[in-house]
mmCIF file of C-alpha atoms and ligand atoms in Angstrom:
data_model
loop_
_atom_site.group_PDB
_atom_site.id
_atom_site.type_symbol
_atom_site.label_atom_id
_atom_site.label_comp_id
_atom_site.label_asym_id
_atom_site.label_seq_id
_atom_site.Cartn_x
_atom_site.Cartn_y
_atom_site.Cartn_z
ATOM 1 C CA MET A 1 13.623 -23.302 1.549
ATOM 2 C CA ARG A 2 11.349 -22.202 4.376
ATOM 3 C CA ALA A 3 8.145 -20.374 3.559
ATOM 4 C CA ALA A 4 4.859 -19.377 5.139
ATOM 5 C CA VAL A 5 2.268 -21.162 3.027
ATOM 6 C CA THR A 6 -1.403 -20.202 3.008
ATOM 7 C CA LYS A 7 -2.905 -23.641 2.389
ATOM 8 C CA GLU A 8 -6.581 -22.717 2.478
ATOM 9 C CA PRO A 9 -8.676 -19.878 3.929
ATOM 10 C CA ASN A 10 -7.546 -19.043 7.486
ATOM 11 C CA VAL A 11 -4.678 -21.586 7.426
ATOM 12 C CA MET A 12 -1.120 -20.235 7.121
ATOM 13 C CA GLU A 13 1.676 -22.596 8.173
ATOM 14 C CA MET A 14 5.456 -22.698 7.968
ATOM 15 C CA ALA A 15 6.653 -25.393 5.560
ATOM 16 C CA ASP A 16 9.638 -26.660 3.586
ATOM 17 C CA VAL A 17 8.946 -25.855 -0.068
ATOM 18 C CA PRO A 18 11.063 -26.256 -3.250
ATOM 19 C CA ASP A 19 13.781 -23.614 -3.641
ATOM 20 C CA ALA A 20 12.974 -20.540 -5.738
ATOM 21 C CA ARG A 21 13.742 -21.397 -9.374
ATOM 22 C CA GLU A 22 16.880 -20.252 -11.199
ATOM 23 C CA PRO A 23 16.261 -16.931 -12.981
ATOM 24 C CA ASP A 24 15.335 -16.998 -16.667
ATOM 25 C CA PRO A 25 16.552 -14.199 -18.965
ATOM 26 C CA GLY A 26 15.124 -10.908 -17.672
ATOM 27 C CA GLU A 27 14.774 -12.241 -14.132
ATOM 28 C CA ALA A 28 16.722 -12.181 -10.868
ATOM 29 C CA LEU A 29 16.952 -14.440 -7.834
ATOM 30 C CA LEU A 30 16.268 -12.534 -4.607
ATOM 31 C CA ARG A 31 16.841 -13.189 -0.922
ATOM 32 C CA THR A 32 13.955 -11.798 1.151
ATOM 33 C CA GLU A 33 14.879 -9.466 3.997
ATOM 34 C CA ALA A 34 11.650 -7.890 5.215
ATOM 35 C CA VAL A 35 7.941 -8.130 4.379
ATOM 36 C CA GLY A 36 5.270 -5.710 5.589
ATOM 37 C CA LEU A 37 1.804 -7.128 6.247
ATOM 38 C CA CYS A 38 -1.301 -5.178 5.250
ATOM 39 C CA GLY A 39 -5.073 -5.336 4.968
ATOM 40 C CA SER A 40 -5.025 -7.093 1.619
ATOM 41 C CA ASP A 41 -2.938 -9.870 3.208
ATOM 42 C CA TYR A 42 -5.602 -10.284 5.890
ATOM 43 C CA HIS A 43 -8.384 -10.361 3.280
ATOM 44 C CA PHE A 44 -6.496 -12.920 1.183
ATOM 45 C CA LEU A 45 -5.907 -15.122 4.214
ATOM 46 C CA THR A 46 -9.574 -15.098 5.204
ATOM 47 C CA GLY A 47 -10.575 -15.948 1.623
ATOM 48 C CA GLU A 48 -12.385 -12.634 1.025
ATOM 49 C CA ILE A 49 -10.111 -11.850 -1.925
ATOM 50 C CA VAL A 50 -10.910 -14.327 -4.674
ATOM 51 C CA THR A 51 -8.503 -14.472 -7.618
ATOM 52 C CA THR A 52 -9.510 -15.308 -11.172
ATOM 53 C CA THR A 53 -8.512 -18.580 -12.771
ATOM 54 C CA VAL A 54 -6.212 -16.745 -15.250
ATOM 55 C CA HIS A 55 -3.474 -17.007 -12.630
ATOM 56 C CA GLY A 56 -4.026 -20.642 -11.619
ATOM 57 C CA PRO A 57 -5.312 -21.962 -8.315
ATOM 58 C CA GLN A 58 -5.691 -19.527 -5.403
ATOM 59 C CA PHE A 59 -4.306 -21.970 -2.801
ATOM 60 C CA PRO A 60 -1.732 -22.940 -1.729
ATOM 61 C CA LYS A 61 -0.033 -19.550 -1.976
ATOM 62 C CA ILE A 62 2.964 -17.816 -0.418
ATOM 63 C CA GLN A 63 1.745 -14.326 0.564
ATOM 64 C CA GLY A 64 3.744 -11.110 0.990
ATOM 65 C CA HIS A 65 3.907 -8.130 -1.392
ATOM 66 C CA GLU A 66 5.537 -5.288 0.620
ATOM 67 C CA VAL A 67 9.098 -6.444 0.198
ATOM 68 C CA SER A 68 12.715 -5.543 0.754
ATOM 69 C CA ALA A 69 15.204 -8.048 -0.678
ATOM 70 C CA ILE A 70 18.817 -8.508 -1.729
ATOM 71 C CA ILE A 71 19.614 -9.382 -5.343
ATOM 72 C CA GLU A 72 21.380 -12.719 -5.065
ATOM 73 C CA LYS A 73 21.740 -13.726 -8.703
ATOM 74 C CA LEU A 74 21.461 -11.675 -11.907
ATOM 75 C CA ARG A 75 21.693 -12.856 -15.515
ATOM 76 C CA PRO A 76 24.219 -11.266 -17.900
ATOM 77 C CA ASP A 77 21.338 -9.454 -19.670
ATOM 78 C CA ALA A 78 20.379 -7.507 -16.501
ATOM 79 C CA PRO A 79 20.119 -3.690 -16.750
ATOM 80 C CA SER A 80 23.253 -1.865 -15.608
ATOM 81 C CA HIS A 81 21.596 -0.080 -12.644
ATOM 82 C CA LEU A 82 21.142 -3.456 -10.898
ATOM 83 C CA GLN A 83 23.950 -5.403 -9.220
ATOM 84 C CA GLU A 84 24.226 -8.576 -7.182
ATOM 85 C CA GLY A 85 24.274 -7.799 -3.441
ATOM 86 C CA GLN A 86 22.087 -4.719 -3.917
ATOM 87 C CA ARG A 87 19.050 -4.050 -1.692
ATOM 88 C CA VAL A 88 15.845 -3.482 -3.648
ATOM 89 C CA ALA A 89 12.179 -2.790 -3.010
ATOM 90 C CA ILE A 90 9.796 -4.780 -5.201
ATOM 91 C CA TRP A 91 7.115 -3.265 -7.417
ATOM 92 C CA PRO A 92 4.673 -6.132 -6.870
ATOM 93 C CA LEU A 93 2.634 -6.178 -10.056
ATOM 94 C CA ARG A 94 2.718 -7.061 -13.732
ATOM 95 C CA GLY A 95 0.058 -6.174 -16.286
ATOM 96 C CA CYS A 96 -1.102 -8.458 -19.100
ATOM 97 C CA GLY A 97 0.442 -6.061 -21.666
ATOM 98 C CA GLU A 98 -2.526 -6.433 -24.008
ATOM 99 C CA CYS A 99 -5.574 -4.655 -22.572
ATOM 100 C CA TYR A 100 -6.628 -0.996 -22.859
ATOM 101 C CA ALA A 101 -5.273 -0.050 -19.389
ATOM 102 C CA CYS A 102 -1.883 -1.646 -20.163
ATOM 103 C CA SER A 103 -1.797 0.057 -23.595
ATOM 104 C CA ILE A 104 -1.972 3.515 -21.970
ATOM 105 C CA GLY A 105 0.636 2.763 -19.288
ATOM 106 C CA ARG A 106 -1.826 1.969 -16.506
ATOM 107 C CA ALA A 107 -1.009 -1.677 -15.797
ATOM 108 C CA ASN A 108 -1.954 -1.003 -12.167
ATOM 109 C CA VAL A 109 -5.616 -1.351 -13.191
ATOM 110 C CA CYS A 110 -5.172 -4.109 -15.786
ATOM 111 C CA PRO A 111 -8.126 -6.474 -15.197
ATOM 112 C CA ASN A 112 -5.709 -9.410 -15.448
ATOM 113 C CA PHE A 113 -2.736 -7.993 -13.564
ATOM 114 C CA SER A 114 -0.755 -10.335 -11.406
ATOM 115 C CA LEU A 115 0.319 -9.261 -7.912
ATOM 116 C CA ILE A 116 2.932 -11.190 -5.986
ATOM 117 C CA GLY A 117 1.521 -12.668 -2.804
ATOM 118 C CA ILE A 118 -2.000 -12.699 -4.256
ATOM 119 C CA HIS A 119 -1.950 -14.144 -7.794
ATOM 120 C CA VAL A 120 1.576 -15.584 -7.810
ATOM 121 C CA ASP A 121 3.780 -16.596 -4.883
ATOM 122 C CA GLY A 122 5.083 -13.698 -2.806
ATOM 123 C CA ALA A 123 7.879 -13.012 -0.356
ATOM 124 C CA LEU A 124 7.014 -14.757 2.922
ATOM 125 C CA ALA A 125 9.811 -17.169 1.989
ATOM 126 C CA GLN A 126 13.590 -17.178 2.058
ATOM 127 C CA HIS A 127 13.910 -16.576 -1.694
ATOM 128 C CA LEU A 128 11.894 -15.592 -4.741
ATOM 129 C CA THR A 129 12.532 -15.139 -8.470
ATOM 130 C CA LEU A 130 11.121 -12.093 -10.239
ATOM 131 C CA PRO A 131 11.486 -10.026 -13.435
ATOM 132 C CA VAL A 132 14.200 -7.370 -13.099
ATOM 133 C CA ASP A 133 11.825 -4.556 -14.097
ATOM 134 C CA GLN A 134 10.045 -5.065 -10.757
ATOM 135 C CA LEU A 135 13.219 -4.246 -8.767
ATOM 136 C CA PHE A 136 13.996 -0.740 -7.456
ATOM 137 C CA PRO A 137 17.315 -0.093 -5.651
ATOM 138 C CA VAL A 138 16.898 1.568 -2.241
ATOM 139 C CA GLY A 139 20.530 2.156 -1.201
ATOM 140 C CA ASP A 140 21.289 1.274 2.408
ATOM 141 C CA LEU A 141 17.790 1.834 3.821
ATOM 142 C CA GLU A 142 17.017 -0.514 6.698
ATOM 143 C CA PRO A 143 15.091 -3.533 5.277
ATOM 144 C CA ALA A 144 11.913 -2.990 7.343
ATOM 145 C CA ILE A 145 11.843 0.650 6.172
ATOM 146 C CA ALA A 146 12.493 -0.353 2.553
ATOM 147 C CA ALA A 147 9.472 -2.683 2.741
ATOM 148 C CA PHE A 148 7.429 0.511 3.283
ATOM 149 C CA VAL A 149 8.151 1.696 -0.274
ATOM 150 C CA GLU A 150 5.164 -0.318 -1.545
ATOM 151 C CA PRO A 151 2.495 1.277 0.718
ATOM 152 C CA ILE A 152 4.063 4.716 0.170
ATOM 153 C CA SER A 153 3.880 4.094 -3.589
ATOM 154 C CA ILE A 154 0.107 3.602 -3.308
ATOM 155 C CA ALA A 155 -0.065 7.000 -1.609
ATOM 156 C CA VAL A 156 2.169 8.633 -4.237
ATOM 157 C CA HIS A 157 -0.100 7.316 -6.980
ATOM 158 C CA ALA A 158 -3.213 8.537 -5.097
ATOM 159 C CA VAL A 159 -1.634 11.982 -4.629
ATOM 160 C CA ASN A 160 -0.890 12.043 -8.373
ATOM 161 C CA ARG A 161 -4.500 11.099 -9.138
ATOM 162 C CA GLY A 162 -5.683 13.944 -6.872
ATOM 163 C CA ARG A 163 -3.191 16.416 -8.455
ATOM 164 C CA VAL A 164 -2.130 17.589 -4.986
ATOM 165 C CA ALA A 165 -0.116 20.798 -5.342
ATOM 166 C CA GLU A 166 2.081 23.049 -3.231
ATOM 167 C CA GLY A 167 0.158 25.087 -0.664
ATOM 168 C CA GLU A 168 -3.111 23.153 -0.981
ATOM 169 C CA ARG A 169 -5.202 22.048 2.000
ATOM 170 C CA VAL A 170 -5.689 18.262 2.034
ATOM 171 C CA VAL A 171 -7.910 16.247 4.382
ATOM 172 C CA VAL A 172 -7.234 12.530 4.835
ATOM 173 C CA LEU A 173 -10.161 10.610 6.342
ATOM 174 C CA GLY A 174 -8.677 7.568 8.092
ATOM 175 C CA ALA A 175 -5.263 7.368 9.781
ATOM 176 C CA GLY A 176 -4.428 3.696 9.260
ATOM 177 C CA PRO A 177 -1.278 2.703 7.346
ATOM 178 C CA ILE A 178 -2.517 4.101 4.019
ATOM 179 C CA GLY A 179 -3.843 7.285 5.660
ATOM 180 C CA GLN A 180 -0.431 7.845 7.246
ATOM 181 C CA ALA A 181 1.264 7.164 3.899
ATOM 182 C CA LEU A 182 -1.072 9.666 2.204
ATOM 183 C CA SER A 183 -0.175 12.248 4.831
ATOM 184 C CA ILE A 184 3.543 11.777 4.132
ATOM 185 C CA ALA A 185 3.118 11.839 0.329
ATOM 186 C CA ALA A 186 0.834 14.910 0.309
ATOM 187 C CA ARG A 187 3.178 16.816 2.625
ATOM 188 C CA GLU A 188 6.050 15.927 0.283
ATOM 189 C CA ARG A 189 4.102 17.816 -2.431
ATOM 190 C CA GLY A 190 3.961 20.893 -0.189
ATOM 191 C CA ALA A 191 0.348 20.472 0.941
ATOM 192 C CA LYS A 192 -0.927 21.083 4.464
ATOM 193 C CA VAL A 193 -2.611 17.924 5.790
ATOM 194 C CA LEU A 194 -5.381 17.228 8.306
ATOM 195 C CA LEU A 195 -5.674 13.569 9.368
ATOM 196 C CA VAL A 196 -9.063 12.509 10.756
ATOM 197 C CA ASP A 197 -9.645 9.311 12.726
ATOM 198 C CA LEU A 198 -11.368 7.899 15.812
ATOM 199 C CA VAL A 199 -8.309 6.167 17.274
ATOM 200 C CA ALA A 200 -6.102 8.318 19.500
ATOM 201 C CA SER A 201 -2.902 6.272 18.952
ATOM 202 C CA ARG A 202 -3.232 6.667 15.180
ATOM 203 C CA LEU A 203 -3.724 10.415 15.495
ATOM 204 C CA GLU A 204 -0.626 10.578 17.689
ATOM 205 C CA LEU A 205 1.369 8.859 14.913
ATOM 206 C CA GLY A 206 -0.195 11.289 12.436
ATOM 207 C CA ARG A 207 1.265 14.185 14.398
ATOM 208 C CA LEU A 208 4.680 12.549 14.011
ATOM 209 C CA THR A 209 4.244 12.580 10.213
ATOM 210 C CA GLY A 210 3.738 16.350 10.461
ATOM 211 C CA ALA A 211 -0.029 16.381 9.942
ATOM 212 C CA ASP A 212 -2.620 18.340 11.902
ATOM 213 C CA VAL A 213 -5.097 15.901 13.432
ATOM 214 C CA LEU A 214 -8.813 15.821 14.234
ATOM 215 C CA ASP A 215 -10.308 13.276 16.622
ATOM 216 C CA ALA A 216 -13.670 12.505 15.012
ATOM 217 C CA SER A 217 -14.904 10.892 18.222
ATOM 218 C CA GLY A 218 -14.650 14.215 20.014
ATOM 219 C CA VAL A 219 -16.663 16.450 17.659
ATOM 220 C CA ASP A 220 -20.335 16.716 16.657
ATOM 221 C CA ASP A 221 -19.768 17.643 13.029
ATOM 222 C CA VAL A 222 -16.583 16.365 11.365
ATOM 223 C CA VAL A 223 -17.378 18.143 8.089
ATOM 224 C CA ALA A 224 -17.785 21.541 9.790
ATOM 225 C CA GLU A 225 -14.606 21.100 11.848
ATOM 226 C CA ALA A 226 -12.510 20.006 8.871
ATOM 227 C CA ARG A 227 -13.906 22.814 6.726
ATOM 228 C CA ALA A 228 -13.016 25.332 9.428
ATOM 229 C CA TRP A 229 -9.466 23.917 9.458
ATOM 230 C CA SER A 230 -9.245 24.460 5.690
ATOM 231 C CA GLY A 231 -9.980 28.163 6.083
ATOM 232 C CA GLY A 232 -13.737 28.090 5.508
ATOM 233 C CA GLU A 233 -14.584 26.982 1.948
ATOM 234 C CA GLY A 234 -13.348 23.411 2.248
ATOM 235 C CA PRO A 235 -10.111 21.630 1.350
ATOM 236 C CA GLN A 236 -8.990 21.337 -2.289
ATOM 237 C CA VAL A 237 -8.474 17.581 -1.962
ATOM 238 C CA VAL A 238 -10.083 14.967 0.312
ATOM 239 C CA PHE A 239 -8.867 11.363 0.489
ATOM 240 C CA ASP A 240 -11.101 8.565 1.741
ATOM 241 C CA ALA A 241 -8.734 6.050 3.362
ATOM 242 C CA VAL A 242 -11.504 4.108 5.117
ATOM 243 C CA GLY A 243 -13.898 2.688 2.515
ATOM 244 C CA VAL A 244 -17.036 3.245 4.593
ATOM 245 C CA PRO A 245 -20.115 4.827 2.913
ATOM 246 C CA THR A 246 -20.590 7.615 5.491
ATOM 247 C CA VAL A 247 -16.934 8.601 5.108
ATOM 248 C CA VAL A 248 -17.239 8.841 1.317
ATOM 249 C CA GLN A 249 -20.350 11.012 1.833
ATOM 250 C CA GLN A 250 -18.376 13.228 4.222
ATOM 251 C CA ALA A 251 -15.558 13.556 1.668
ATOM 252 C CA VAL A 252 -17.957 14.708 -1.064
ATOM 253 C CA ASP A 253 -19.705 17.166 1.315
ATOM 254 C CA LEU A 254 -16.461 18.506 2.686
ATOM 255 C CA VAL A 255 -14.448 19.186 -0.474
ATOM 256 C CA VAL A 256 -14.428 22.737 -1.863
ATOM 257 C CA SER A 257 -16.381 23.530 -5.045
ATOM 258 C CA ALA A 258 -14.219 22.478 -8.026
ATOM 259 C CA GLY A 259 -12.138 20.278 -5.684
ATOM 260 C CA ARG A 260 -11.063 16.643 -5.928
ATOM 261 C CA VAL A 261 -12.124 13.588 -3.903
ATOM 262 C CA VAL A 262 -9.926 10.500 -4.152
ATOM 263 C CA ILE A 263 -11.294 7.132 -3.022
ATOM 264 C CA VAL A 264 -8.478 4.960 -1.664
ATOM 265 C CA GLY A 265 -10.392 2.791 0.833
ATOM 266 C CA ILE A 266 -11.282 -0.692 -0.399
ATOM 267 C CA SER A 267 -14.727 -2.141 0.245
ATOM 268 C CA GLU A 268 -17.712 -3.784 -1.401
ATOM 269 C CA HIS A 269 -20.153 -1.350 0.243
ATOM 270 C CA ARG A 270 -22.494 0.778 -1.841
ATOM 271 C CA VAL A 271 -22.694 4.491 -1.216
ATOM 272 C CA GLU A 272 -25.591 6.871 -1.799
ATOM 273 C CA LEU A 273 -24.738 10.365 -3.044
ATOM 274 C CA SER A 274 -26.887 13.234 -4.235
ATOM 275 C CA ILE A 275 -26.473 13.666 -8.003
ATOM 276 C CA ASN A 276 -26.575 17.417 -7.477
ATOM 277 C CA THR A 277 -23.359 17.218 -5.467
ATOM 278 C CA PHE A 278 -21.496 16.545 -8.702
ATOM 279 C CA THR A 279 -23.228 19.165 -10.826
ATOM 280 C CA ALA A 280 -23.470 21.940 -8.232
ATOM 281 C CA LYS A 281 -19.828 21.712 -7.146
ATOM 282 C CA GLU A 282 -18.261 20.268 -10.313
ATOM 283 C CA ILE A 283 -16.064 18.044 -8.161
ATOM 284 C CA ASP A 284 -13.790 15.345 -9.527
ATOM 285 C CA VAL A 285 -14.337 12.011 -7.759
ATOM 286 C CA LEU A 286 -11.382 9.803 -8.591
ATOM 287 C CA GLY A 287 -10.643 6.174 -7.890
ATOM 288 C CA THR A 288 -7.144 4.952 -7.249
ATOM 289 C CA SER A 289 -5.671 1.456 -7.191
ATOM 290 C CA VAL A 290 -2.164 0.151 -6.539
ATOM 291 C CA CYS A 291 0.823 2.078 -7.837
ATOM 292 C CA ASP A 292 2.412 2.346 -11.263
ATOM 293 C CA ALA A 293 6.161 1.954 -11.792
ATOM 294 C CA GLY A 294 6.733 5.730 -11.961
ATOM 295 C CA ALA A 295 5.139 6.246 -8.553
ATOM 296 C CA PHE A 296 7.237 3.394 -7.193
ATOM 297 C CA GLU A 297 10.476 5.137 -8.074
ATOM 298 C CA GLU A 298 9.328 8.373 -6.406
ATOM 299 C CA ALA A 299 8.150 6.389 -3.364
ATOM 300 C CA ALA A 300 11.647 4.935 -2.885
ATOM 301 C CA ALA A 301 13.023 8.495 -2.722
ATOM 302 C CA ILE A 302 10.284 9.662 -0.309
ATOM 303 C CA VAL A 303 10.916 6.720 2.023
ATOM 304 C CA GLY A 304 14.623 7.612 2.009
ATOM 305 C CA ARG A 305 13.856 11.208 3.053
ATOM 306 C CA ASN A 306 11.332 10.120 5.736
ATOM 307 C CA ALA A 307 13.031 7.021 7.183
ATOM 308 C CA ASP A 308 12.877 8.301 10.792
ATOM 309 C CA THR A 309 9.146 9.051 10.594
ATOM 310 C CA ILE A 310 8.404 5.732 8.895
ATOM 311 C CA SER A 311 10.325 3.760 11.522
ATOM 312 C CA LYS A 312 7.795 5.062 14.084
ATOM 313 C CA LEU A 313 4.955 3.482 12.060
ATOM 314 C CA ILE A 314 6.368 -0.046 12.536
ATOM 315 C CA THR A 315 4.460 -1.563 15.439
ATOM 316 C CA ARG A 316 6.064 -5.005 15.753
ATOM 317 C CA ARG A 317 8.607 -7.243 14.042
ATOM 318 C CA PHE A 318 8.536 -11.058 13.827
ATOM 319 C CA PRO A 319 11.050 -13.544 12.337
ATOM 320 C CA LEU A 320 10.007 -15.482 9.208
ATOM 321 C CA GLU A 321 9.454 -18.665 11.252
ATOM 322 C CA GLN A 322 6.709 -16.771 13.107
ATOM 323 C CA ALA A 323 4.985 -15.310 10.044
ATOM 324 C CA PRO A 324 1.695 -17.137 10.852
ATOM 325 C CA GLN A 325 1.763 -15.681 14.383
ATOM 326 C CA ALA A 326 2.640 -12.244 12.969
ATOM 327 C CA ILE A 327 -0.410 -12.072 10.723
ATOM 328 C CA ALA A 328 -2.641 -13.555 13.452
ATOM 329 C CA TRP A 329 -1.467 -10.888 15.892
ATOM 330 C CA ALA A 330 -1.949 -8.091 13.357
ATOM 331 C CA MET A 331 -5.491 -9.272 12.555
ATOM 332 C CA ALA A 332 -6.371 -9.629 16.254
ATOM 333 C CA ASN A 333 -5.095 -6.122 17.084
ATOM 334 C CA PRO A 334 -6.308 -3.952 14.190
ATOM 335 C CA GLN A 335 -6.084 -0.634 16.048
ATOM 336 C CA GLU A 336 -2.699 -1.210 17.615
ATOM 337 C CA ALA A 337 -1.060 -2.898 14.616
ATOM 338 C CA LEU A 338 -0.252 -0.052 12.253
ATOM 339 C CA LYS A 339 2.498 -1.950 10.409
ATOM 340 C CA VAL A 340 3.717 -5.434 11.302
ATOM 341 C CA VAL A 341 6.925 -6.542 9.581
ATOM 342 C CA VAL A 342 8.233 -10.091 9.076
ATOM 343 C CA GLU A 343 12.038 -10.268 8.871
ATOM 344 C CA ALA A 344 13.702 -13.192 7.103
HETATM 345 ZN ZN1 LIG B 1 -0.091 -3.949 1.053
HETATM 346 ZN ZN1 LIG B 2 -3.561 -5.530 -19.108
#
């Protein structure tokens, strides 16, 4: 079959590779339809993400973890809600099943979890074979939209971590793909959302998701402006969807006393915070990682209800044969490329 193979850092090439293997009991053979590209794909390609040896060698690897696919072959033991010919979104991870996080149902932070496209081969290929418990039917959603279930699921999990509730004021710092997904997921919970960013085109898309927007490049004091939007005391929940120290500091300053700050942005930076911020305001500062299976199921429903909005977040589509060009274009145009989709 054809696949985009990441052979070493910064080298992704189309190649003929062995066909996906026949499914073992508990598995299914899938035909890839659409794969969304995201920041973690870029970081894997450049070699910034380094996997542990538990999962075998890092390269070569077939990337791609935001996936819509058709079930091509099921075993007789498959659960009854799955059928051959069905379109599914793929929950991309598996926990080790043995650690503390796995034992309390939080395989999404298992230190040895395995993500498709990072630790094991992913979906930038014509076919792949996966366990059936990673497959979530999405009805007749368009494939490129169904591939958005995975990023929305990260937002659903983050919104769960932040306990976002009906009628709350929520500020999302950063209007990239995850910021937009957070806006959609928080609004689904009945919250009112303010999206903050420096890039006008991203704020314009934010308006389409139903958020209020604040152009941080046009104001002296982002914290004061966002607090005024919240009604004076500060929003109940602030999401950092950037991963930059000053933005995390803004989130902690901005949130109301007794509020919640959720860190979604990924980075190796260190951040300096006043210890008194935590004691004086009794805020909850929460981390969030990729989604759990429960969030994935809800995400599939949210994507179904918001398909029109989500279609506007897709910047460009490329065929599988041009997957290397697709990721190169996305990495070269970080502001313009909100979501680039590869279609098999
Ligand atoms: Zn992703
Ligand atoms: Zn585990």
